[in-house]
C-alpha positions as a printed Julia matrix, in Angstrom:
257×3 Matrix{Float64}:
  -3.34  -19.98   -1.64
  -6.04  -17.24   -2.99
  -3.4   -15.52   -4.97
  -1.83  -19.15   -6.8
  -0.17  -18.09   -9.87
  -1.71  -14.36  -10.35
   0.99  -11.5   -10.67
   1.39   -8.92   -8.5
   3.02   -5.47   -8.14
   3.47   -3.93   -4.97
   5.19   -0.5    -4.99
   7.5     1.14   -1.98
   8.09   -2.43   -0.67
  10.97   -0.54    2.19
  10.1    -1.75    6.15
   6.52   -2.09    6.99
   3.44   -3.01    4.75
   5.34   -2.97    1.91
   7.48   -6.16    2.4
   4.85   -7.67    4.79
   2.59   -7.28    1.03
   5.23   -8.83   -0.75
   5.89  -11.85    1.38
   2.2   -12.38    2.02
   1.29  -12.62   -1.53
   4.03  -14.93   -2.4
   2.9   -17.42    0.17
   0.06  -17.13   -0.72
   0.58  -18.14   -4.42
   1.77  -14.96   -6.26
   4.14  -14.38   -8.66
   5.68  -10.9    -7.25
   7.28   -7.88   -8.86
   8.63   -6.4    -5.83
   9.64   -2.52   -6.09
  10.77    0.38   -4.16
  13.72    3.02   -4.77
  16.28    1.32   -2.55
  17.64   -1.73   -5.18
  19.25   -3.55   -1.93
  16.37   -3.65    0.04
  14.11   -5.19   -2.84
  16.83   -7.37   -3.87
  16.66   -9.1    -0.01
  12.85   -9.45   -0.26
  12.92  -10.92   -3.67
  15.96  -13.13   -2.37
  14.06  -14.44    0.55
  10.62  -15.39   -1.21
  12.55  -17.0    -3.94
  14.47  -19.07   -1.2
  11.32  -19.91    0.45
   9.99  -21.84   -2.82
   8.35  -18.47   -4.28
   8.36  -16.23   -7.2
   9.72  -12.53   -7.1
  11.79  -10.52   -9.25
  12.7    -6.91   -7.75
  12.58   -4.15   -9.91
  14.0    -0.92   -8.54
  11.15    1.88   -8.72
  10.74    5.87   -8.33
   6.63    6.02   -8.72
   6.85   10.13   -9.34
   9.11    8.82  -12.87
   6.39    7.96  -15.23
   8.99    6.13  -17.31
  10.29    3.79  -14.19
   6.39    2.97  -13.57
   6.3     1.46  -17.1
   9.83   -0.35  -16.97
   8.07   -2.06  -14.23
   4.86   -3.28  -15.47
   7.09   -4.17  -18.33
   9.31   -6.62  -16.4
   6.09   -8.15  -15.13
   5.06   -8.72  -18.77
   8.34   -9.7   -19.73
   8.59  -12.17  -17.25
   5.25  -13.89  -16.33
   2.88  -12.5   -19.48
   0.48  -10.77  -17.37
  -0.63   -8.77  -14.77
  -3.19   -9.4   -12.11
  -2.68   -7.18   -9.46
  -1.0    -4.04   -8.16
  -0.48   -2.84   -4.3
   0.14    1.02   -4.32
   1.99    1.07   -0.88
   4.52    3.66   -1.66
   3.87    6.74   -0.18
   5.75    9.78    1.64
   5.52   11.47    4.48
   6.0    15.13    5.42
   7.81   16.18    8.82
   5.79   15.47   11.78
   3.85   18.9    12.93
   0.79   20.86   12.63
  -0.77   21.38    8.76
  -0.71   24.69    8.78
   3.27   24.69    9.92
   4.07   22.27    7.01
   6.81   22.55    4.34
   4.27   22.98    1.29
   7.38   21.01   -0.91
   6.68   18.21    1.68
   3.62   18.28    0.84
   3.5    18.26   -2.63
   5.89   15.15   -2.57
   3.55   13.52   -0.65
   1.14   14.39   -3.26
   3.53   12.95   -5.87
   4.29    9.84   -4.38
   1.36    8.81   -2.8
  -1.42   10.04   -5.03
  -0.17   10.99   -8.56
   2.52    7.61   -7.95
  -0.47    5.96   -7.97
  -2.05    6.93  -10.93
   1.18    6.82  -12.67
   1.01    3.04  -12.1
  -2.91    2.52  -12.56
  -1.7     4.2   -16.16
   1.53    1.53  -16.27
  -0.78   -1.84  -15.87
  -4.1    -0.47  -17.45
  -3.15   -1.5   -20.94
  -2.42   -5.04  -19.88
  -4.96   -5.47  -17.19
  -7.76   -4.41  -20.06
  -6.38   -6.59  -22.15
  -7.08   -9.35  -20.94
 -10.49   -8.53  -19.31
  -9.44   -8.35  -15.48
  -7.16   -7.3   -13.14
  -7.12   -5.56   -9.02
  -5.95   -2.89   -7.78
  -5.62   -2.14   -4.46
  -4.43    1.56   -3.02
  -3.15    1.33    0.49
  -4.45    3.69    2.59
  -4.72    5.31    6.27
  -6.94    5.9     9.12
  -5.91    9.67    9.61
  -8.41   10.32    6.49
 -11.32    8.67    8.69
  -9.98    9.67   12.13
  -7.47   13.0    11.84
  -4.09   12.78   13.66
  -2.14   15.38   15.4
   1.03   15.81   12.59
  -0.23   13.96    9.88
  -2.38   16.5     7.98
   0.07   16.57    4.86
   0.28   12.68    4.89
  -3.73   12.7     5.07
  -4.18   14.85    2.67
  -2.4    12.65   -0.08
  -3.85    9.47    1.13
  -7.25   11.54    1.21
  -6.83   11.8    -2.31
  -5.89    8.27   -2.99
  -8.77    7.77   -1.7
 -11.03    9.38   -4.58
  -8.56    7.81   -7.27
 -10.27    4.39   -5.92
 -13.51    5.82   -6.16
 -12.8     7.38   -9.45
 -11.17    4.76  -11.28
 -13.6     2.08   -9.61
 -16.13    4.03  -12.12
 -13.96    4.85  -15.18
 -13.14    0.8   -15.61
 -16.43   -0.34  -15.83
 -16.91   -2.91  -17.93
 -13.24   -3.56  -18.19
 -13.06   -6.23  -15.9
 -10.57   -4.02  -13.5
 -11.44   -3.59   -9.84
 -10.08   -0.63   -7.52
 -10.14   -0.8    -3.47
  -8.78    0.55   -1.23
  -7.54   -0.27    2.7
  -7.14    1.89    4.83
  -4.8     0.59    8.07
  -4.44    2.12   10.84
  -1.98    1.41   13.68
  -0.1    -1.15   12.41
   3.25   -2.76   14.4
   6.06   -3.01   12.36
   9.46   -1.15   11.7
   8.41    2.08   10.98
   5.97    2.11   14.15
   8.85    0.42   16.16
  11.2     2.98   14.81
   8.53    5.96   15.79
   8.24    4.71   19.16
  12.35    4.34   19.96
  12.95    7.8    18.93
  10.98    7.93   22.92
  13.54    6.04   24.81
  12.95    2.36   25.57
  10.87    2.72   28.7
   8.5     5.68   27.11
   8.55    3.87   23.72
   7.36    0.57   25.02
   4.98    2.31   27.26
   3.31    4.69   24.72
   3.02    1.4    22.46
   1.44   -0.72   25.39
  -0.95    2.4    26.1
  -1.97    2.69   21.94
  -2.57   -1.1    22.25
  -5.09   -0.88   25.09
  -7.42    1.93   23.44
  -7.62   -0.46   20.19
 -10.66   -3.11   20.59
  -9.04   -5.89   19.34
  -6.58   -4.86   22.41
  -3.28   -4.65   20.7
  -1.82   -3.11   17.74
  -2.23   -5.23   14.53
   0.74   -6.66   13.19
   1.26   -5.09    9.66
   1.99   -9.01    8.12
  -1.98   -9.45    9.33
  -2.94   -6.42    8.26
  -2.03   -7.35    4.72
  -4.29  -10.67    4.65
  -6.88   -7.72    3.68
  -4.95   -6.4     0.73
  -4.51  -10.37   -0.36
  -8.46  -10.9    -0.31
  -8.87   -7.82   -1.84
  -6.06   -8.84   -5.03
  -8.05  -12.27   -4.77
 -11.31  -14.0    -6.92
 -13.27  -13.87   -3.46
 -13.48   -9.94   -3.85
 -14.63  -10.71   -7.51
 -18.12   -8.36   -7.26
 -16.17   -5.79   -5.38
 -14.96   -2.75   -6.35
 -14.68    1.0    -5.47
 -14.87    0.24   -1.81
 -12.86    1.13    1.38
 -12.27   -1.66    3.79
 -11.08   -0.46    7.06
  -7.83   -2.14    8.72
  -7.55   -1.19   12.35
  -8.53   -3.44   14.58
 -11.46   -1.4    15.34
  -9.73    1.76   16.17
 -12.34    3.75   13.52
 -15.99    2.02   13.26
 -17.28    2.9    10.03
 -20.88    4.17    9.14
Protein backbone atom coordinates (compact mmCIF):
# COMPACT_ATOMS: atom_id res chain seq x y z
CA UNK A 1 0.00 0.00 0.00
CA UNK A 2 2.48 2.97 -1.28
CA UNK A 3 -0.12 5.53 -0.60
CA UNK A 4 -1.07 4.11 3.41
CA UNK A 5 -2.51 6.96 5.17
CA UNK A 6 -1.38 10.03 2.77
CA UNK A 7 -4.34 12.29 1.49
CA UNK A 8 -5.26 12.69 -1.75
CA UNK A 9 -7.31 14.94 -4.09
CA UNK A 10 -8.25 13.89 -7.34
CA UNK A 11 -10.35 16.39 -9.38
CA UNK A 12 -13.14 15.49 -12.30
CA UNK A 13 -13.44 11.98 -10.75
CA UNK A 14 -16.79 11.37 -13.65
CA UNK A 15 -16.20 7.79 -15.83
CA UNK A 16 -12.70 7.02 -16.77
CA UNK A 17 -9.33 7.92 -15.00
CA UNK A 18 -10.92 9.87 -12.68
CA UNK A 19 -12.71 7.17 -10.55
CA UNK A 20 -10.18 4.47 -11.67
CA UNK A 21 -7.61 7.36 -9.56
CA UNK A 22 -9.86 7.41 -6.83
CA UNK A 23 -10.38 3.74 -6.23
CA UNK A 24 -6.74 2.97 -6.91
CA UNK A 25 -5.44 5.23 -4.32
CA UNK A 26 -7.79 4.10 -1.71
CA UNK A 27 -6.65 0.54 -2.07
CA UNK A 28 -3.78 1.40 -2.06
CA UNK A 29 -3.80 3.19 1.38
CA UNK A 30 -5.16 6.75 0.76
CA UNK A 31 -7.32 8.77 2.46
CA UNK A 32 -9.40 10.33 -0.67
CA UNK A 33 -11.16 13.61 -1.28
CA UNK A 34 -12.98 12.60 -4.26
CA UNK A 35 -14.40 15.59 -6.54
CA UNK A 36 -16.05 16.38 -9.71
CA UNK A 37 -19.21 18.67 -10.59
CA UNK A 38 -21.77 15.88 -10.65
CA UNK A 39 -22.49 15.43 -6.49
CA UNK A 40 -24.20 11.86 -7.37
CA UNK A 41 -21.54 10.48 -9.17
CA UNK A 42 -18.84 11.36 -6.40
CA UNK A 43 -21.17 10.42 -3.76
CA UNK A 44 -21.19 6.53 -5.42
CA UNK A 45 -17.36 6.50 -5.59
CA UNK A 46 -16.91 7.76 -2.13
CA UNK A 47 -19.79 5.21 -1.11
CA UNK A 48 -18.06 2.28 -2.63
CA UNK A 49 -14.37 2.85 -1.25
CA UNK A 50 -15.82 3.51 2.11
CA UNK A 51 -17.75 0.09 1.81
CA UNK A 52 -14.71 -1.60 0.70
CA UNK A 53 -12.83 -0.75 4.17
CA UNK A 54 -11.46 2.73 2.70
CA UNK A 55 -11.43 6.35 3.30
CA UNK A 56 -13.21 8.97 0.95
CA UNK A 57 -15.27 11.88 1.47
CA UNK A 58 -16.75 13.47 -1.90
CA UNK A 59 -16.73 16.97 -2.22
CA UNK A 60 -18.65 18.37 -5.17
CA UNK A 61 -16.14 20.58 -7.36
CA UNK A 62 -16.23 23.23 -10.39
CA UNK A 63 -12.15 23.68 -10.85
CA UNK A 64 -12.78 27.09 -13.13
CA UNK A 65 -14.51 28.51 -9.35
CA UNK A 66 -11.48 29.54 -7.48
CA UNK A 67 -13.61 29.58 -4.34
CA UNK A 68 -14.95 25.72 -4.83
CA UNK A 69 -11.07 24.76 -5.33
CA UNK A 70 -10.44 26.07 -1.77
CA UNK A 71 -13.73 24.61 -0.10
CA UNK A 72 -12.07 21.52 -1.20
CA UNK A 73 -8.63 21.52 0.03
CA UNK A 74 -10.44 22.79 3.04
CA UNK A 75 -12.55 19.65 3.63
CA UNK A 76 -9.31 17.71 3.24
CA UNK A 77 -7.86 19.80 6.11
CA UNK A 78 -10.88 19.69 7.96
CA UNK A 79 -11.10 16.19 7.87
CA UNK A 80 -7.69 14.35 7.85
CA UNK A 81 -5.19 17.56 8.83
CA UNK A 82 -3.24 17.42 5.77
CA UNK A 83 -2.64 17.12 2.37
CA UNK A 84 -0.31 14.87 0.48
CA UNK A 85 -1.34 14.68 -2.86
CA UNK A 86 -3.50 16.06 -5.65
CA UNK A 87 -4.55 14.29 -9.18
CA UNK A 88 -5.61 17.11 -11.66
CA UNK A 89 -7.79 14.77 -13.90
CA UNK A 90 -10.51 17.16 -14.68
CA UNK A 91 -10.38 18.40 -17.93
CA UNK A 92 -12.78 19.35 -21.01
CA UNK A 93 -13.04 18.65 -24.23
CA UNK A 94 -14.03 20.68 -27.30
CA UNK A 95 -16.29 19.09 -30.19
CA UNK A 96 -14.52 16.58 -32.16
CA UNK A 97 -13.12 18.33 -35.61
CA UNK A 98 -10.29 20.01 -37.17
CA UNK A 99 -8.42 23.06 -34.96
CA UNK A 100 -8.86 25.47 -37.20
CA UNK A 101 -12.91 24.62 -37.41
CA UNK A 102 -13.12 24.83 -33.55
CA UNK A 103 -15.58 26.82 -31.39
CA UNK A 104 -12.82 29.26 -29.87
CA UNK A 105 -15.43 29.27 -26.47
CA UNK A 106 -14.68 25.47 -26.57
CA UNK A 107 -11.59 26.14 -26.48
CA UNK A 108 -11.10 28.50 -23.97
CA UNK A 109 -13.11 26.15 -21.56
CA UNK A 110 -10.81 23.69 -22.20
CA UNK A 111 -8.26 26.14 -21.27
CA UNK A 112 -10.18 26.83 -18.05
CA UNK A 113 -10.73 23.53 -16.92
CA UNK A 114 -7.88 21.75 -17.82
CA UNK A 115 -5.04 24.21 -17.46
CA UNK A 116 -6.03 27.30 -15.36
CA UNK A 117 -8.36 24.37 -13.11
CA UNK A 118 -5.21 23.22 -12.44
CA UNK A 119 -3.45 25.98 -11.20
CA UNK A 120 -6.45 27.04 -9.37
CA UNK A 121 -5.91 23.89 -7.26
CA UNK A 122 -1.92 23.89 -7.18
CA UNK A 123 -2.95 27.55 -5.52
CA UNK A 124 -5.82 25.63 -3.15
CA UNK A 125 -3.19 22.93 -1.53
CA UNK A 126 0.10 25.07 -1.82
CA UNK A 127 -0.36 26.68 1.55
CA UNK A 128 -0.78 23.36 3.28
CA UNK A 129 1.50 21.24 1.23
CA UNK A 130 4.43 24.02 2.16
CA UNK A 131 3.54 23.83 5.36
CA UNK A 132 4.43 21.00 6.23
CA UNK A 133 7.53 20.54 3.98
CA UNK A 134 6.09 18.04 1.25
CA UNK A 135 3.47 17.18 -0.81
CA UNK A 136 2.81 15.63 -4.95
CA UNK A 137 1.22 16.72 -7.47
CA UNK A 138 0.47 14.99 -10.32
CA UNK A 139 -1.29 16.69 -13.67
CA UNK A 140 -2.89 14.11 -15.86
CA UNK A 141 -2.09 14.41 -19.17
CA UNK A 142 -2.39 13.09 -22.95
CA UNK A 143 -0.55 11.61 -25.75
CA UNK A 144 -2.06 14.01 -28.50
CA UNK A 145 0.65 16.65 -27.06
CA UNK A 146 3.49 13.99 -27.99
CA UNK A 147 1.70 12.35 -30.94
CA UNK A 148 -1.14 14.93 -32.59
CA UNK A 149 -4.63 13.49 -33.23
CA UNK A 150 -7.04 14.17 -35.94
CA UNK A 151 -9.94 16.35 -33.71
CA UNK A 152 -8.20 16.87 -30.70
CA UNK A 153 -6.18 20.06 -31.37
CA UNK A 154 -8.29 22.20 -28.78
CA UNK A 155 -8.04 19.34 -26.15
CA UNK A 156 -4.10 19.29 -26.91
CA UNK A 157 -3.67 22.51 -26.69
CA UNK A 158 -4.88 22.75 -22.95
CA UNK A 159 -3.20 19.63 -21.90
CA UNK A 160 -0.10 21.14 -23.88
CA UNK A 161 -0.18 23.72 -21.44
CA UNK A 162 -0.63 21.59 -18.44
CA UNK A 163 2.14 20.39 -19.47
CA UNK A 164 4.48 23.56 -18.82
CA UNK A 165 2.50 24.23 -15.44
CA UNK A 166 4.45 20.83 -14.37
CA UNK A 167 7.50 22.08 -15.66
CA UNK A 168 6.96 25.46 -14.23
CA UNK A 169 5.84 24.77 -10.89
CA UNK A 170 8.38 21.71 -10.67
CA UNK A 171 10.92 24.89 -10.55
CA UNK A 172 8.98 27.54 -8.56
CA UNK A 173 8.69 24.86 -5.39
CA UNK A 174 12.09 24.24 -4.97
CA UNK A 175 13.08 23.80 -1.81
CA UNK A 176 9.56 23.45 -0.61
CA UNK A 177 9.46 19.93 -0.44
CA UNK A 178 6.50 19.86 -3.28
CA UNK A 179 6.93 17.69 -6.35
CA UNK A 180 5.01 18.25 -9.81
CA UNK A 181 4.67 15.36 -12.63
CA UNK A 182 2.94 14.79 -14.95
CA UNK A 183 1.41 11.49 -17.05
CA UNK A 184 0.55 11.61 -19.99
CA UNK A 185 -1.95 8.41 -21.09
CA UNK A 186 -2.76 7.63 -24.07
CA UNK A 187 -5.40 5.13 -25.26
CA UNK A 188 -6.83 4.11 -22.34
CA UNK A 189 -10.15 1.52 -22.18
CA UNK A 190 -12.69 2.69 -20.10
CA UNK A 191 -16.20 4.44 -20.35
CA UNK A 192 -15.47 7.31 -22.16
CA UNK A 193 -13.39 5.20 -24.85
CA UNK A 194 -16.24 2.56 -24.72
CA UNK A 195 -18.72 5.31 -25.11
CA UNK A 196 -16.53 6.86 -28.24
CA UNK A 197 -16.44 3.64 -29.88
CA UNK A 198 -20.54 2.77 -29.58
CA UNK A 199 -21.43 5.99 -31.06
CA UNK A 200 -19.90 3.39 -34.35
CA UNK A 201 -22.41 0.68 -34.04
CA UNK A 202 -21.48 -2.52 -32.20
CA UNK A 203 -19.78 -4.36 -35.03
CA UNK A 204 -17.62 -1.08 -36.23
CA UNK A 205 -17.12 -0.09 -32.57
CA UNK A 206 -15.69 -3.36 -31.46
CA UNK A 207 -13.76 -3.59 -34.62
CA UNK A 208 -12.14 -0.09 -34.64
CA UNK A 209 -11.23 -0.94 -30.84
CA UNK A 210 -9.73 -4.47 -31.78
CA UNK A 211 -7.80 -2.64 -34.76
CA UNK A 212 -6.40 0.43 -32.10
CA UNK A 213 -5.40 -2.54 -29.86
CA UNK A 214 -3.23 -4.28 -32.46
CA UNK A 215 -1.09 -1.06 -33.51
CA UNK A 216 -0.27 -0.59 -29.58
CA UNK A 217 2.99 -2.75 -28.56
CA UNK A 218 1.84 -3.95 -25.53
CA UNK A 219 -1.02 -5.34 -28.07
CA UNK A 220 -4.13 -4.06 -26.46
CA UNK A 221 -5.44 -0.94 -25.14
CA UNK A 222 -4.47 -0.29 -21.45
CA UNK A 223 -7.10 -0.46 -19.06
CA UNK A 224 -7.43 3.09 -17.49
CA UNK A 225 -7.54 1.26 -13.61
CA UNK A 226 -3.69 0.18 -14.81
CA UNK A 227 -2.99 3.14 -16.22
CA UNK A 228 -3.42 4.87 -12.90
CA UNK A 229 -0.79 2.52 -10.96
CA UNK A 230 1.52 5.38 -12.65
CA UNK A 231 -0.23 8.32 -11.10
CA UNK A 232 -0.09 6.16 -7.58
CA UNK A 233 3.86 5.80 -7.86
CA UNK A 234 4.06 9.10 -8.89
CA UNK A 235 1.74 10.49 -5.46
CA UNK A 236 4.08 7.84 -3.65
CA UNK A 237 7.72 8.09 -1.43
CA UNK A 238 9.29 5.86 -4.33
CA UNK A 239 9.07 8.99 -6.72
CA UNK A 240 10.67 10.95 -3.73
CA UNK A 241 13.83 12.55 -6.03
CA UNK A 242 11.41 13.12 -8.82
CA UNK A 243 9.95 15.98 -9.98
CA UNK A 244 9.15 18.11 -13.10
CA UNK A 245 9.06 15.06 -15.27
CA UNK A 246 6.64 13.50 -17.86
CA UNK A 247 6.13 9.81 -17.63
CA UNK A 248 4.49 8.43 -20.62
CA UNK A 249 1.30 6.02 -20.19
CA UNK A 250 0.54 4.23 -23.41
CA UNK A 251 1.54 1.08 -23.66
CA UNK A 252 4.12 2.10 -26.03
CA UNK A 253 1.96 3.81 -28.50
CA UNK A 254 4.58 7.11 -28.32
CA UNK A 255 8.42 6.09 -27.53
CA UNK A 256 9.92 8.95 -25.99
CA UNK A 257 13.42 10.54 -26.75
Amino acid sequence: MILKDKVVIVTGAGPGMGQAACRGAAREGARVVVTARSKAAIEAVAHEIVSAGGEAIAVPLDVTQQDQCEAAAAAALAHWGRIDGLVNSAYYHPDWGPLIEHDLEQVLQAFNVGAAGALRMCKAVYPAMKAQGSGAIVNISTLCTRKPFPGEGGYGMAKGALNHLTRHLAIEFAGTGIRVNTALMGWMLGAPLQGFADTMGPEAGAAFLAQRGSEIPVGHIPPDADCAKAVYFLLSDYASEITGAMLDVNGGDWVAA
